[in-house]
């Protein structure tokens, strides 16, 4: 049965022990970011909980974070599936889309603030990179707009800057679908209606951060994955429909040619992204459920929620391409958290001939221009999610003069600050060129036996570990 709303989903996370409540009061203007950073960096991905900050200083709305991408298990729970089944689940939605169902009244409009009552600052948006971001930011908005010709809506996550009681900034990268709505509206001399939604059933949230071709209706994809239509209700002040069970909806309009400075903002690679000129929104109405819950994503320095969300979908696509399209005996693929699920790719394979590692690198690089600036191929006995094992393979199964392949003139990753400068100055994103390195760390000939205790001895020690009384030393997290 599909989750009806965020609340039902949070109850499931709670039952599975995947949600941790923070009962201590926290300050959204510095503390939430620091607590999230410590949590994500000090707790390994497979043990990491989602967080619910129950008490936020000066606000009566709690904040949840990590509830879609705190870990792979959480992501799979959001899709009501297992980690290994994620791609199939997405495909079930794209193959069997279900139209949204229009309802007349909805929980998301239980409380309505219009006119002078509108106060965008009522929401507990944190300051994420204190001292560098210009202020509070919404990192998990599901932004809805529609094509003025076809009426087909789009949902996308584009960060929203808090600019006052009834003003917001929106950072939409050039390839994003919503830009086409703005362009089409402006060609007709008009502004663009926008609804910013916070806190929905988790499937809708995941469709918001997942790229689909222009014209694909995310409400219908979400309906297909849920096997139940998404209920929508008409907005009160703009010509849009929003998820009926959403926690909070902010309605507004980007005025015709409405642009102003936005940013800078901490980016997913761990460095600050530059400020720019981007659309702003004039907010006309805020509606919400009684006792609403606010959702945020942790982004910025990896590990983050955004690296987990991006990684899990991308890995499934690469694995399928290498195995099914290219026939390479790849057993696992990992876009590391430290590489923001983009920069570093590790591939494990049951190699049948010496050409396959290079073929796998080339296959991954040609599938998507920015994946795997550093790509490492190892044998299938290496657990590619264990960096120690990967570094061991690099150290003892690889000869730099023979096993390192550099590919020049590749597409750049524009948020990568290592992008070379020209004449002492940064190069414009449109003129950047990058390169890639592939390292074949598979065995090339017969190796000596491993120098480790027999497996049965290690298993026996594991089974009676308590008997030895060995404990890790307690140290402060860095
Ligand atoms: C945590 C997170 C934050 C994101 N922030 C932005 C952003 O500020 N601007 C942007 O253009 N894309 C951002 N993205 C990527 C888009 O959400 C993603 O490409 C999505 O597919 C966009 O929807 P669209 O394809 O319908 O345009 C973000 C993704 C994640 C996971």
mmCIF file of N, CA, C and O and ligand atoms in Angstrom, residues 154-159 171-173 176-177 208-212 218 297 306, ligand 1:
data_model
loop_
_atom_site.group_PDB
_atom_site.id
_atom_site.type_symbol
_atom_site.label_atom_id
_atom_site.label_comp_id
_atom_site.label_asym_id
_atom_site.label_seq_id
_atom_site.Cartn_x
_atom_site.Cartn_y
_atom_site.Cartn_z
ATOM 1 N N UNK A 154 5.489 20.249 -14.116
ATOM 2 C CA UNK A 154 6.819 19.720 -13.814
ATOM 3 C C UNK A 154 7.067 19.880 -12.319
ATOM 4 O O UNK A 154 6.620 20.855 -11.717
ATOM 5 N N UNK A 155 7.750 18.891 -11.751
ATOM 6 C CA UNK A 155 8.181 19.021 -10.352
ATOM 7 C C UNK A 155 9.692 18.893 -10.334
ATOM 8 O O UNK A 155 10.254 17.926 -10.882
ATOM 9 N N UNK A 156 10.373 19.845 -9.716
ATOM 10 C CA UNK A 156 11.838 19.779 -9.625
ATOM 11 C C UNK A 156 12.296 20.379 -8.308
ATOM 12 O O UNK A 156 11.626 21.246 -7.740
ATOM 13 N N UNK A 157 13.445 19.900 -7.833
ATOM 14 C CA UNK A 157 14.023 20.473 -6.615
ATOM 15 C C UNK A 157 15.096 21.471 -7.014
ATOM 16 O O UNK A 157 16.120 21.090 -7.593
ATOM 17 N N UNK A 158 14.829 22.729 -6.784
ATOM 18 C CA UNK A 158 15.771 23.811 -7.056
ATOM 19 C C UNK A 158 15.826 24.627 -5.769
ATOM 20 O O UNK A 158 14.784 25.024 -5.247
ATOM 21 N N UNK A 159 17.033 24.875 -5.277
ATOM 22 C CA UNK A 159 17.132 25.518 -3.959
ATOM 23 C C UNK A 159 16.416 26.874 -3.947
ATOM 24 O O UNK A 159 16.399 27.588 -4.950
ATOM 25 N N UNK A 171 17.166 28.997 -7.615
ATOM 26 C CA UNK A 171 18.356 28.757 -8.441
ATOM 27 C C UNK A 171 18.091 27.549 -9.346
ATOM 28 O O UNK A 171 18.104 26.414 -8.899
ATOM 29 N N UNK A 172 17.844 27.843 -10.619
ATOM 30 C CA UNK A 172 17.543 26.769 -11.567
ATOM 31 C C UNK A 172 18.680 26.698 -12.573
ATOM 32 O O UNK A 172 18.919 27.645 -13.314
ATOM 33 N N UNK A 173 19.381 25.570 -12.612
ATOM 34 C CA UNK A 173 20.473 25.407 -13.584
ATOM 35 C C UNK A 173 19.905 25.385 -15.002
ATOM 36 O O UNK A 173 18.774 24.945 -15.219
ATOM 37 N N UNK A 176 17.588 22.528 -16.622
ATOM 38 C CA UNK A 176 16.397 22.052 -15.894
ATOM 39 C C UNK A 176 15.101 22.375 -16.629
ATOM 40 O O UNK A 176 14.966 23.410 -17.286
ATOM 41 N N UNK A 177 14.125 21.494 -16.413
ATOM 42 C CA UNK A 177 12.863 21.598 -17.150
ATOM 43 C C UNK A 177 12.095 22.885 -16.882
ATOM 44 O O UNK A 177 11.467 23.445 -17.788
ATOM 45 N N UNK A 208 10.957 14.404 -7.680
ATOM 46 C CA UNK A 208 11.332 15.815 -7.793
ATOM 47 C C UNK A 208 12.837 15.989 -7.999
ATOM 48 O O UNK A 208 13.270 16.918 -8.669
ATOM 49 N N UNK A 209 13.645 15.089 -7.437
ATOM 50 C CA UNK A 209 15.113 15.229 -7.579
ATOM 51 C C UNK A 209 15.665 14.342 -8.695
ATOM 52 O O UNK A 209 16.861 14.302 -8.929
ATOM 53 N N UNK A 210 14.796 13.620 -9.376
ATOM 54 C CA UNK A 210 15.249 12.699 -10.419
ATOM 55 C C UNK A 210 14.943 13.311 -11.785
ATOM 56 O O UNK A 210 13.802 13.685 -12.053
ATOM 57 N N UNK A 211 15.972 13.409 -12.658
ATOM 58 C CA UNK A 211 15.720 14.034 -13.957
ATOM 59 C C UNK A 211 14.853 13.168 -14.866
ATOM 60 O O UNK A 211 15.088 11.970 -15.003
ATOM 61 N N UNK A 212 13.841 13.763 -15.473
ATOM 62 C CA UNK A 212 13.018 13.108 -16.508
ATOM 63 C C UNK A 212 13.023 14.011 -17.737
ATOM 64 O O UNK A 212 13.187 15.223 -17.606
ATOM 65 N N UNK A 218 5.683 14.276 -13.553
ATOM 66 C CA UNK A 218 6.169 13.551 -12.367
ATOM 67 C C UNK A 218 5.027 13.039 -11.479
ATOM 68 O O UNK A 218 5.174 12.028 -10.793
ATOM 69 N N UNK A 297 16.845 18.767 2.817
ATOM 70 C CA UNK A 297 17.874 17.823 2.368
ATOM 71 C C UNK A 297 19.203 18.318 2.900
ATOM 72 O O UNK A 297 19.460 19.529 2.878
ATOM 73 N N UNK A 306 22.312 14.355 -0.711
ATOM 74 C CA UNK A 306 22.254 14.456 -2.169
ATOM 75 C C UNK A 306 23.193 13.445 -2.822
ATOM 76 O O UNK A 306 22.874 12.871 -3.856
HETATM 77 C C1 LIG B 1 19.611 17.839 -2.648
HETATM 78 C C2 LIG B 1 19.486 18.309 -4.063
HETATM 79 C C3 LIG B 1 19.518 19.678 -4.332
HETATM 80 C C4 LIG B 1 19.416 20.148 -5.641
HETATM 81 N N1 LIG B 1 19.458 21.491 -5.873
HETATM 82 C C5 LIG B 1 19.335 21.969 -7.143
HETATM 83 C C6 LIG B 1 19.335 23.383 -7.401
HETATM 84 O O1 LIG B 1 19.465 24.208 -6.509
HETATM 85 N N2 LIG B 1 19.159 23.799 -8.673
HETATM 86 C C7 LIG B 1 19.040 22.927 -9.717
HETATM 87 O O2 LIG B 1 18.893 23.361 -10.852
HETATM 88 N N3 LIG B 1 19.046 21.579 -9.514
HETATM 89 C C8 LIG B 1 19.182 21.081 -8.248
HETATM 90 N N4 LIG B 1 19.173 19.732 -8.013
HETATM 91 C C9 LIG B 1 19.000 18.811 -9.136
HETATM 92 C C10 LIG B 1 17.546 18.749 -9.572
HETATM 93 O O3 LIG B 1 16.678 18.645 -8.479
HETATM 94 C C11 LIG B 1 17.291 17.556 -10.485
HETATM 95 O O4 LIG B 1 18.124 17.675 -11.622
HETATM 96 C C12 LIG B 1 15.836 17.430 -10.915
HETATM 97 O O5 LIG B 1 15.715 16.370 -11.803
HETATM 98 C C13 LIG B 1 15.332 18.699 -11.580
HETATM 99 O O6 LIG B 1 14.043 18.503 -12.087
HETATM 100 P P1 LIG B 1 13.750 18.701 -13.628
HETATM 101 O O7 LIG B 1 14.532 17.597 -14.327
HETATM 102 O O8 LIG B 1 12.275 18.495 -13.746
HETATM 103 O O9 LIG B 1 14.199 20.044 -14.011
HETATM 104 C C14 LIG B 1 19.273 19.237 -6.712
HETATM 105 C C15 LIG B 1 19.229 17.867 -6.431
HETATM 106 C C16 LIG B 1 19.344 17.401 -5.129
HETATM 107 C C17 LIG B 1 19.314 15.917 -4.861
#
